[in-house]
XYZ file of C-alpha atoms in Angstrom:
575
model
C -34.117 22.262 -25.919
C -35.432 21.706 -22.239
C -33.618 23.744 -19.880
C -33.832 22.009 -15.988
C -34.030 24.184 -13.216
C -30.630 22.301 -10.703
C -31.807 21.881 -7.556
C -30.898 23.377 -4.090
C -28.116 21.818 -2.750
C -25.601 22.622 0.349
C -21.861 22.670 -0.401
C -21.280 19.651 0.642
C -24.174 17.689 -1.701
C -23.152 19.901 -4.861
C -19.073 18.497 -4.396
C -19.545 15.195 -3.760
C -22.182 14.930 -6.706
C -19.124 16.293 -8.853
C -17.092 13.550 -7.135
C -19.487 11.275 -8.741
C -19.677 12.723 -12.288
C -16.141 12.651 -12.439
C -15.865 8.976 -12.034
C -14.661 8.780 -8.101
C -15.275 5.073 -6.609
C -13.394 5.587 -3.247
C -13.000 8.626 -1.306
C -10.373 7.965 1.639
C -10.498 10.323 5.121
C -10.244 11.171 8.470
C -13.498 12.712 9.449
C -13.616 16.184 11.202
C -16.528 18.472 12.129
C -14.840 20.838 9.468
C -16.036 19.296 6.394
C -19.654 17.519 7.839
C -21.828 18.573 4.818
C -19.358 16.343 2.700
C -19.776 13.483 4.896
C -23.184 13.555 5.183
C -23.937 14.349 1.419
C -22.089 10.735 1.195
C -25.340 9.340 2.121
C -27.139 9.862 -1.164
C -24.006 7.952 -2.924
C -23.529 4.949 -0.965
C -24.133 2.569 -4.542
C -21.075 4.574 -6.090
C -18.097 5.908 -4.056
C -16.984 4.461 -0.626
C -15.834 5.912 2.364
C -12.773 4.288 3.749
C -11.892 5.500 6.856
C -8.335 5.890 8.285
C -7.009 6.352 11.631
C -4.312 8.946 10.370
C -4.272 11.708 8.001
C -0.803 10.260 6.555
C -2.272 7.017 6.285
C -5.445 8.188 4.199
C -3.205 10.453 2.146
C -0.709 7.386 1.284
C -3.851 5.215 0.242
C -5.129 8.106 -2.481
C -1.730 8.340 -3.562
C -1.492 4.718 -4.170
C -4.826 5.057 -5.563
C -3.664 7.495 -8.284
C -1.184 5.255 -9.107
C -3.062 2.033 -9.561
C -6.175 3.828 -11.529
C -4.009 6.457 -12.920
C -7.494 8.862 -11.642
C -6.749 11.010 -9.031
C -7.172 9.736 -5.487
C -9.251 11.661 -3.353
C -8.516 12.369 0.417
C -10.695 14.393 2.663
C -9.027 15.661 5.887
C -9.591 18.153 8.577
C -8.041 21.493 8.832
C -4.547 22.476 10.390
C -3.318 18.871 12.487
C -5.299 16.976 9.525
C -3.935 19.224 6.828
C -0.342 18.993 8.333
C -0.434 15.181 8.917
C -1.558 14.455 5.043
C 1.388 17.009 3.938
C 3.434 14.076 3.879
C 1.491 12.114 0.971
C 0.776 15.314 -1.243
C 4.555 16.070 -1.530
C 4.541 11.753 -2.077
C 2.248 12.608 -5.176
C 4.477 15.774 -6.253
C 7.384 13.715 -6.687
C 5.993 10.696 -7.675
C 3.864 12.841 -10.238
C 0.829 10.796 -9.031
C -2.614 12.584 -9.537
C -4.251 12.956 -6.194
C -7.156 15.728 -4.723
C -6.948 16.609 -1.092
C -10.013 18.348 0.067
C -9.102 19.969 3.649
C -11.877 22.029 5.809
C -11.369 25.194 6.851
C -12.552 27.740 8.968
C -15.362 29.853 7.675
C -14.661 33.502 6.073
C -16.170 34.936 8.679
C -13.314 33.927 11.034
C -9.832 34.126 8.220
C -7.277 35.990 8.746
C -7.812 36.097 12.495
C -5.897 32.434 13.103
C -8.728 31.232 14.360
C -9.042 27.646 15.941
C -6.473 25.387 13.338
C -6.490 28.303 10.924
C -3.594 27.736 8.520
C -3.412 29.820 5.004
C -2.906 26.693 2.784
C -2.090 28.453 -0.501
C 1.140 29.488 1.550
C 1.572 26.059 2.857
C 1.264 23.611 0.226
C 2.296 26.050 -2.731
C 5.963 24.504 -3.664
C 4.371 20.680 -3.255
C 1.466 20.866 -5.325
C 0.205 21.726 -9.232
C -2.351 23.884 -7.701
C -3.560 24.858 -4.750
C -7.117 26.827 -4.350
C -9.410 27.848 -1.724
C -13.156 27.519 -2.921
C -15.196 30.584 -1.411
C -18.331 30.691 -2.915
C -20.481 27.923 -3.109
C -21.678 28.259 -6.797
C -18.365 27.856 -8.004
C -17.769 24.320 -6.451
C -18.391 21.996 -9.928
C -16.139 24.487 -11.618
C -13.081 24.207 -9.157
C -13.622 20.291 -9.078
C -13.298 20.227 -12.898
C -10.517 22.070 -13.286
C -8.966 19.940 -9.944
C -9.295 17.132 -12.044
C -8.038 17.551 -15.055
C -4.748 19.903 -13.717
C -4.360 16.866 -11.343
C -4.455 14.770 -14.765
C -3.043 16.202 -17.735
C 0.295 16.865 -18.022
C 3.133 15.635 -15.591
C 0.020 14.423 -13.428
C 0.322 15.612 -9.465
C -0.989 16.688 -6.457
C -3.996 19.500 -5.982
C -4.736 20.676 -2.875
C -8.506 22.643 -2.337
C -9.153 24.503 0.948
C -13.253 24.190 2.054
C -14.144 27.087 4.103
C -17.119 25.989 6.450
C -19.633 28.609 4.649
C -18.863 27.510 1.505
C -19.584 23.757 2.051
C -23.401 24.836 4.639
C -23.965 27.764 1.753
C -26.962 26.578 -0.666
C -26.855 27.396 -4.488
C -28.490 26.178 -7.640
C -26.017 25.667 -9.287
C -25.401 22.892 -12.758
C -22.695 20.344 -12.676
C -19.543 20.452 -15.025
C -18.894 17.430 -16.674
C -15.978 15.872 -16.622
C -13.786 15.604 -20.049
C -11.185 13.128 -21.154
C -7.516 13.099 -20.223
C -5.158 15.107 -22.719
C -2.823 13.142 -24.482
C 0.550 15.077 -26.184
C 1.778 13.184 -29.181
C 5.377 13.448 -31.036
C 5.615 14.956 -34.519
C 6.457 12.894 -37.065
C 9.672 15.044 -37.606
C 10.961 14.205 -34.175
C 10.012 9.968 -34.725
C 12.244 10.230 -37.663
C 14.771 12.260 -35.746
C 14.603 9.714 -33.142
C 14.977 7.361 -35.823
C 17.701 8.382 -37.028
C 19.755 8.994 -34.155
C 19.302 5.800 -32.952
C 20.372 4.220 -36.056
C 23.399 6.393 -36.008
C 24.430 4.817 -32.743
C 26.118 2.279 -31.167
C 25.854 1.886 -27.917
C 21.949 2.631 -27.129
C 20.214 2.504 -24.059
C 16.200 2.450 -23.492
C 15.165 4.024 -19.822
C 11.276 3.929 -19.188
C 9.764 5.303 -15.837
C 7.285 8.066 -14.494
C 3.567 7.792 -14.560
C 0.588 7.268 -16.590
C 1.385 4.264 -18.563
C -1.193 1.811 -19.410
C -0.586 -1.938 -20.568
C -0.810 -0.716 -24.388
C 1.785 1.906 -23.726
C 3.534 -0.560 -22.282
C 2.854 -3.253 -25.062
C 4.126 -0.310 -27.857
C 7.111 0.160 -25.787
C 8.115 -3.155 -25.492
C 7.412 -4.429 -29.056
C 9.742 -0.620 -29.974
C 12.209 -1.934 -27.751
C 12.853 -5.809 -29.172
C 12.282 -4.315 -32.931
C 15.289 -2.848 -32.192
C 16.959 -5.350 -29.803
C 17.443 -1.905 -27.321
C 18.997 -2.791 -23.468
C 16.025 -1.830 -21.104
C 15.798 -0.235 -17.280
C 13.525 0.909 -15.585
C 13.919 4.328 -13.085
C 14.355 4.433 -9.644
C 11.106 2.319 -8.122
C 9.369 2.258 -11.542
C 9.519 -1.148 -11.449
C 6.355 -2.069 -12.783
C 7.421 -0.149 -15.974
C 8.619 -2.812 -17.698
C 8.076 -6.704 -17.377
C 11.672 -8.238 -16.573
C 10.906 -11.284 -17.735
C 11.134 -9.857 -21.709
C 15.116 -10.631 -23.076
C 15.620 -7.162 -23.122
C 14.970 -5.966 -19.733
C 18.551 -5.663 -17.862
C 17.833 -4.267 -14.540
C 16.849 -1.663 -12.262
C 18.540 2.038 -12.928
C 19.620 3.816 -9.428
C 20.476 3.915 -5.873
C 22.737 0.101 -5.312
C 22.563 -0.630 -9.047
C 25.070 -3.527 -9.782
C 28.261 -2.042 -11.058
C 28.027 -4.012 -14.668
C 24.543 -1.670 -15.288
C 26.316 1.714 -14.248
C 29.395 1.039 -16.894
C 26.600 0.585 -19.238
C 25.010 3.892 -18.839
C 28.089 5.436 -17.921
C 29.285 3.696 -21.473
C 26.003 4.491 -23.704
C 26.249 6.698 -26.721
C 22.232 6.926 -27.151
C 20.239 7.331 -23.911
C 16.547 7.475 -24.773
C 14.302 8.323 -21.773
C 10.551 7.960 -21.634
C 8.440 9.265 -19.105
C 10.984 9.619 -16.499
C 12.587 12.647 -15.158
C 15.586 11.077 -14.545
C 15.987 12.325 -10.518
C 18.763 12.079 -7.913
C 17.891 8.664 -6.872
C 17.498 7.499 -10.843
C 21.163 9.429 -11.737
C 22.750 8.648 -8.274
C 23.360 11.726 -7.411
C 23.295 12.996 -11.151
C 26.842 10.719 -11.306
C 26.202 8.515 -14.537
C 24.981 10.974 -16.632
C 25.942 14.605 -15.703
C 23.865 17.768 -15.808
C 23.436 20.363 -17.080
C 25.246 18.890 -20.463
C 24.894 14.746 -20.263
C 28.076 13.134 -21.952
C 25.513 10.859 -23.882
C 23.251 11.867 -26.352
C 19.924 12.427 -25.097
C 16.310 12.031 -26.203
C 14.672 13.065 -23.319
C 10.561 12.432 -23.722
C 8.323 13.761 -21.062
C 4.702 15.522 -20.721
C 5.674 18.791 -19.257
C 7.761 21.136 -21.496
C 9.207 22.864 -18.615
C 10.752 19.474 -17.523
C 12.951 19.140 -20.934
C 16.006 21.175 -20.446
C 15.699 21.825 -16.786
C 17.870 19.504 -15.458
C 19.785 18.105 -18.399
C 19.850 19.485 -22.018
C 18.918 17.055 -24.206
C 19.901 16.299 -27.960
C 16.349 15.835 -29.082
C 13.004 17.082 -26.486
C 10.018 15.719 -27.275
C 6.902 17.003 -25.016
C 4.857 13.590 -25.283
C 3.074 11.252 -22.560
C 3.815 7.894 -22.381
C 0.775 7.246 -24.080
C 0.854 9.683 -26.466
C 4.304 8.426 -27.132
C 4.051 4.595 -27.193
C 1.446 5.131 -29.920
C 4.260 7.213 -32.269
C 6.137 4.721 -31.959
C 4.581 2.037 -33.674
C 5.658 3.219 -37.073
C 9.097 2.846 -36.268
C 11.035 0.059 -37.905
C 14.350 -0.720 -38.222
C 15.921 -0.417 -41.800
C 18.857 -2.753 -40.680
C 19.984 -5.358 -38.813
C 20.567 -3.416 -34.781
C 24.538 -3.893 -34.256
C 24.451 -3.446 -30.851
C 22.029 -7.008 -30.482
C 25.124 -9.074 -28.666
C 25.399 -6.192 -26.220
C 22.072 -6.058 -25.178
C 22.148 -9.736 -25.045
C 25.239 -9.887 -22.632
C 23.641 -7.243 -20.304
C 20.751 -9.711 -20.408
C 22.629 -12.516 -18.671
C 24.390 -10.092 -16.126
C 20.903 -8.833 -15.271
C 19.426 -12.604 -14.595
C 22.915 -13.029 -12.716
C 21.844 -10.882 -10.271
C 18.845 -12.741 -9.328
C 21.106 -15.457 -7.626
C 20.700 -14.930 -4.113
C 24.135 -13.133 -3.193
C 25.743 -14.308 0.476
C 24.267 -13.201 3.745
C 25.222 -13.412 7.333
C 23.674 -15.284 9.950
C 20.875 -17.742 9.512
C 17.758 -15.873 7.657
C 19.101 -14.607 4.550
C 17.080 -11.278 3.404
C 18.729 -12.095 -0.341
C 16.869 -15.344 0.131
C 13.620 -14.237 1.586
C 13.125 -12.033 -1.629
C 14.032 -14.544 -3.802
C 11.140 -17.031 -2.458
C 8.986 -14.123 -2.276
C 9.507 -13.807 -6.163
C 8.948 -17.311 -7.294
C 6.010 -18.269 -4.924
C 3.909 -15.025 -6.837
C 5.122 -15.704 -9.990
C 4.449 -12.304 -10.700
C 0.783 -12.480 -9.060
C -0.037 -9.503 -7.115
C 1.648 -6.129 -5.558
C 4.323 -5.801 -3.318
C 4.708 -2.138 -1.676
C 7.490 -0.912 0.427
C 8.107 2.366 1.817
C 11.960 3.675 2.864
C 14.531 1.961 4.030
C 17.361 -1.073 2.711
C 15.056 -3.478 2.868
C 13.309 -2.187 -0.054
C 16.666 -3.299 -2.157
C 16.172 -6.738 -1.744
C 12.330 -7.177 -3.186
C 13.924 -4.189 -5.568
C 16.648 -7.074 -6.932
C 15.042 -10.244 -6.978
C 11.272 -9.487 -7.385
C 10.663 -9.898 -11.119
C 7.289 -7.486 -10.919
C 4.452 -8.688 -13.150
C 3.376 -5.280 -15.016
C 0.879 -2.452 -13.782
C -0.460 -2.213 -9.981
C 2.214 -4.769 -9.048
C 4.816 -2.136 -7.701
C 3.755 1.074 -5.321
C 6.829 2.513 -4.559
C 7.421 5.974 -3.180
C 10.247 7.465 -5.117
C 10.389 10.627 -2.994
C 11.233 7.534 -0.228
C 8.776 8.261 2.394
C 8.599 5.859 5.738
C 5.309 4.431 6.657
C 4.211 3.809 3.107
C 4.301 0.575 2.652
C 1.451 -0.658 4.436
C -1.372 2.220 3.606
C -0.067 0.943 0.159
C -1.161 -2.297 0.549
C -4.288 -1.574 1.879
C -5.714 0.732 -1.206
C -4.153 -2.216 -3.417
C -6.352 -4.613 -2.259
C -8.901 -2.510 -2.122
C -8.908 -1.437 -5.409
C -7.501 -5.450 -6.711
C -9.338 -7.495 -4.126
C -8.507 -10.735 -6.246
C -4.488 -10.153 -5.804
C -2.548 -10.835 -3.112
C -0.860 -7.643 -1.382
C 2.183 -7.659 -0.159
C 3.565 -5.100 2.313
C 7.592 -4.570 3.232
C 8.591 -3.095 5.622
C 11.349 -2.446 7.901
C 10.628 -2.537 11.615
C 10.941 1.861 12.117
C 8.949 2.256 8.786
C 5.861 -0.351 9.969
C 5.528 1.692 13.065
C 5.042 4.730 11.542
C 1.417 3.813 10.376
C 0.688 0.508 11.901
C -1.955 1.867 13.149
C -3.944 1.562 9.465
C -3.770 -2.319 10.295
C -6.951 -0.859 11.876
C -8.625 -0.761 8.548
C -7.679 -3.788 7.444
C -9.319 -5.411 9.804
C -12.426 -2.991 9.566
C -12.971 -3.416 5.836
C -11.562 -7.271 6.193
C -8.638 -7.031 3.803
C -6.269 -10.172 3.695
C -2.535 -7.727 3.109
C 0.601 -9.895 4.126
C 3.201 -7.552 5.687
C 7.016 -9.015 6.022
C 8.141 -6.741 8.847
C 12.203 -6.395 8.764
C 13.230 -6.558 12.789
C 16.883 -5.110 13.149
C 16.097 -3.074 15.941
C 17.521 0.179 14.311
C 17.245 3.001 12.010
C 19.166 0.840 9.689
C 19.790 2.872 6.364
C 20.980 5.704 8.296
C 22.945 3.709 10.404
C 24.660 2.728 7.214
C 25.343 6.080 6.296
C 26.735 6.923 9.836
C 29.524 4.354 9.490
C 30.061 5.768 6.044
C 30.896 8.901 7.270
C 31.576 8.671 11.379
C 32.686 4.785 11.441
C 32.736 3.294 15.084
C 30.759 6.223 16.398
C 27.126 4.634 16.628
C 24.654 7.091 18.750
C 20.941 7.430 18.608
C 19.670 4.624 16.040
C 18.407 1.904 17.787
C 15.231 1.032 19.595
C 13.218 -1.695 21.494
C 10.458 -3.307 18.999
C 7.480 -5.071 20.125
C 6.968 -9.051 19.467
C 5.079 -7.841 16.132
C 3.380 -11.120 15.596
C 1.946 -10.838 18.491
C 0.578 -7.273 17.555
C -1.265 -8.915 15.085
C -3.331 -10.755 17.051
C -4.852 -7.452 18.395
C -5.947 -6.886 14.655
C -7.710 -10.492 14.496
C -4.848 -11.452 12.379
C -1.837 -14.269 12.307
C 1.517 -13.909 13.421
C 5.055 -15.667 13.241
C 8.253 -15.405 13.840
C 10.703 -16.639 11.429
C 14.700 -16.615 11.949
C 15.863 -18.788 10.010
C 15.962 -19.746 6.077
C 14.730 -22.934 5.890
C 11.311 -21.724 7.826
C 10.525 -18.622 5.625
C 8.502 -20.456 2.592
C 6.177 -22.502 4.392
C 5.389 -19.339 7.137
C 4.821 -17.485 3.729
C 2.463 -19.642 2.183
C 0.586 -20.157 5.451
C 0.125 -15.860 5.372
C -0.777 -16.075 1.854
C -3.492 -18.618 2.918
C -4.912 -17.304 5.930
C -5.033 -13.712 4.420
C -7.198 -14.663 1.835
C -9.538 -17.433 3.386
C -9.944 -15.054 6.488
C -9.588 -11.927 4.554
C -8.068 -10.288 7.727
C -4.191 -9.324 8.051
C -1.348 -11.846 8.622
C 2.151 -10.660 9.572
C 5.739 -12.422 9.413
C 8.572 -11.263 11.796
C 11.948 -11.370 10.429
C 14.975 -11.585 12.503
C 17.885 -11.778 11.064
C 21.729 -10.404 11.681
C 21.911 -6.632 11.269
C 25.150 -7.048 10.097
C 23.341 -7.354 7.011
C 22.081 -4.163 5.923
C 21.625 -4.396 1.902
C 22.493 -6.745 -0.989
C 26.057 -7.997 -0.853
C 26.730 -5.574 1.865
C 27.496 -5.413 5.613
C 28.107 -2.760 8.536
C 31.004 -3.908 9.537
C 32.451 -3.869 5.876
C 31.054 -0.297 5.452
C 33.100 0.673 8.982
C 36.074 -1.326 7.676
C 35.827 0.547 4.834
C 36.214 4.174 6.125
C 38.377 3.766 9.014
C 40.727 2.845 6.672
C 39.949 6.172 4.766
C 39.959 7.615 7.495
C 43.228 6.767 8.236
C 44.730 6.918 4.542
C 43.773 10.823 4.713
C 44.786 11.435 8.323
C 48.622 9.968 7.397
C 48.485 11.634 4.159
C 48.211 15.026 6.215
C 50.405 14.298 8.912
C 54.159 16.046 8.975
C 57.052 13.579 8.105
């Protein structure tokens, strides 16, 4: 066997050739002087991975994370030290709870300089410890392909997340000869076939079942498995909180989306369930509002709770049968189940069925532009072509209701609900699924958050369509502050730009739209210039901010709990 000599490289050369080997197409940053060997070694790759670069460190952190998500590889995020490392905080704790697999490579000061807090000196280990799966500091230069193996496949394997590795300045300008590490193949955990017939057999046993599917990690034969398991045996399907791409809606037994301003038919029917089988979701606040349908630590329904990290099962909730399996692993178990009988609970599932595709009837709306209707145009015009991403806010609940989404990379959705999201979303989308149209929401405090990335839509010429939601106010908090201090309004609103003007700066197209009967055509006309031109287009949406979600309005919500206000204020007063 011929043993070659590996040649002298810098830091810089040796990690992004380990980028390479490990599969990395797209690197996203923000450069800074602290990590130039990296940039420069990018050079020698210029066939293989691409540079995109952002105007923000949140920005380029949201685009890896939607990265991981689409390609189910880790996205990779280069930022500067200290202000760069504290700006892409924001998307690592994104990936954390959204169990996304991501690598953020910060610089940092050389080791001649730590511990003195020199210039942007920050000890990241300390920082980023609670919000990652690891978090490292690489100090010798010989060591880089082994810290950017193991990055990858902790970032991976498992409940995939976030890993965070610090690049002192000697490291990366150090020289070593040093070999690579290849890269090896994702771990899958399978179920026994003890707890398939368990499963089995419980669910046979039962009679009011429920099927939730969620997390990360699946892939369309995962998903295929699942769905095949779940009309076998005619189960009621939802998907978890923004996991909407988990499940195709358009299959008889999908029945709707499980969380925050689920329709009240959906809740009975969790509330009601005997059976709850849960795959690849953790089953979080936002899933459980507020851990309120099913109860921790001891659910009232049975629970098979299947998940890839054992310290997950049993954490929150105790469940009647844990099975350490990912979605993968999982969906392939279960194509040896069959039923041995007739499912009883078929009509039930069927029922839930026809609520669910109630629900897609545009629901009334004040004023003249009807939100419940923009969605609703939104959903037939794509057809289920494309993504839609959205970042925080109520107007997320109305593509959330009436946007039947198509499978895989047609949903990036923060779950840990992080503002400015929406649009860095969009961007990696159609980077990564050029041939798809991308579809940004997002409401008019959200959009300004990272508008500035419109910057690289125009520098890379990506044709994204962003529906920007113009109520002039913080408006999911405001709804909260009427909840709880009705009539006392302080602090929420603000003066927006004409945003379709804004556009223009970007060389893209603008328009306003107020009013219903104008939405469709200005959407078609966005669809169309964004992918002749290939450059941004933006629609403006005014509407009355009375209307602040689905079937709801402020001045209901105020009506509401003055009156509650007053019930508990009499009940305490002295006859």
């Amino acid at each position: 066997m011929t043993h070659t000599t590996p040649p002298l490289r810098n830091g810089g050369q040796i990690l992004i050739d380990q980028l390479r080997r490990h599969g990395t197409r797209r690197v996203f940053l923000v450069p800074g002087e602290s990590y130039l060997p990296c940039i420069d070694a990018l050079n020698e790759h210029r066939d293989a991975i691409e540079p995109i670069v952002c105007r923000q460190e949140s920005g380029a952190g949201y685009m890896a994370e939607a990265y991981g998500k689409l390609t189910n590889e880790p996205g990779v995020c280069f930022v500067t030290r200290g202000p760069g490392a504290t700006n892409a905080s924001i998307a690592v704790h994104t990936a954390y709870q959204d169990s996304t697999p991501m690598i953020l490579f910060i610089g940092q000061v050389g080791n001649d300089f730590i511990e003195r807090e020199a210039f942007q000196e920050i000890d990241y280990r300390r920082m980023f410890g609670q919000m990652t799966k690891w978090v490292a500091q690489i100090d010798d230069t010989a060591r880089i392909p082994e810290y950017i193996a193991r990055a990858y496949a902790v970032a991976r394997n498992g409940r995939p997340g976030p890993v965070v590795l610090a690049l002192p300045e000697d490291t990366l300008w150090g020289e070593a000869q040093v070999a690579d590490v290849e890269p090896r193949p994702r771990v899958h955990a399978y179920p026994s076939q003890s707890q398939l017939a368990a499963l089995q057999e419980r669910l046979e046993a039962a009679e009011r079942p429920f099927l939730l599917v969620g997390g990360s990690g699946w892939t369309q034969e995962a998903q295929q498995a699942v769905a095949a398991f779940a009309e076998r045996f005619a189960l009621p399907v939802g998907v978890a909180w923004r996991r909407l791409e988990c499940f195709d809606p358009r299959r008889e037994q999908y029945v709707g989306h499980v969380g925050n301003a689920m329709h009240t038919a959906l809740r009975e029917q969790l509330e009601a369930c005997d059976l709850l089988i849960a795959i690849g979701t953790r089953i979080g606040e936002a899933t459980s509002e507020g851990y309120s349908w099913i109860a921790s630590p001891v659910p009232r329904q049975a629970l098979i709770h299947v998940y890839p990290d054992p310290e997950e099962l049993g954490r929150v909730y105790q469940p009647s049968l844990a099975i350490n399996a990912d979605v993968v692993g999982f969906a392939t178990g279960l194509e040896t189940l069959v039923p041995r009988q007739s499912p009883r609970w078929a009509a039930t599932t069927q029922a839930a069925r026809h609520v669910y595709l109630d629900t897609l009837v545009p629901q009334q709306a004040p004023g003249r532009l009807s939100l419940d209707k923009v969605s609703h145009t939104v959903d037939r015009v794509l057809d289920g072509r494309g993504c839609i991403s959205v970042g925080a806010g109520n107007y997320a609940l109305y593509p959330h209701r009436y946007v039947r989404f198509g499978g895989l990379g047609t949903s990036l959705a923060p779950t840990v609900g992080s503002m400015g999201y929406g649009l860095p979303a969009a961007i990696s989308s159609k980077l990564e699924q050029p041939e798809r149209p991308a579809i940004c929401y997002a409401g008019d405090g959200c959009f300004q958050m990272n508008l500035q990335e419109l910057g690289v839509a125009l520098q890379y010429r990506l044709g994204i369509v962003v529906l920007v939601f113009n109520n002039g106010m913080w408006g999911t908090i405001r709804a909260h502050q009427e909840t709880d201090f009705p009539g006392r309004e302080i602090a929420l609103t603000f003066t927006n730009p004409e945003f379709a003007t804004l556009i223009q700066a970007y060389g893209g197209h603008g328009e306003i739209v107020d009013d219903d009967d104008a939405f469709e055509d200005a959407f078609r006309r966005a669809l169309a210039f964004a992918e002749q031109e290939r450059l941004p287009a933006l629609i403006e949406l005014r509407y009355d901010a009375d209307g602040i979600a689905p079937g709801q309005r402020l001045s209901a919500i105020r009506e509401a709990a003055l009156d509650r206000h007053y019930t508990q204020s009499t009940k305490g007063a002295t006859p």
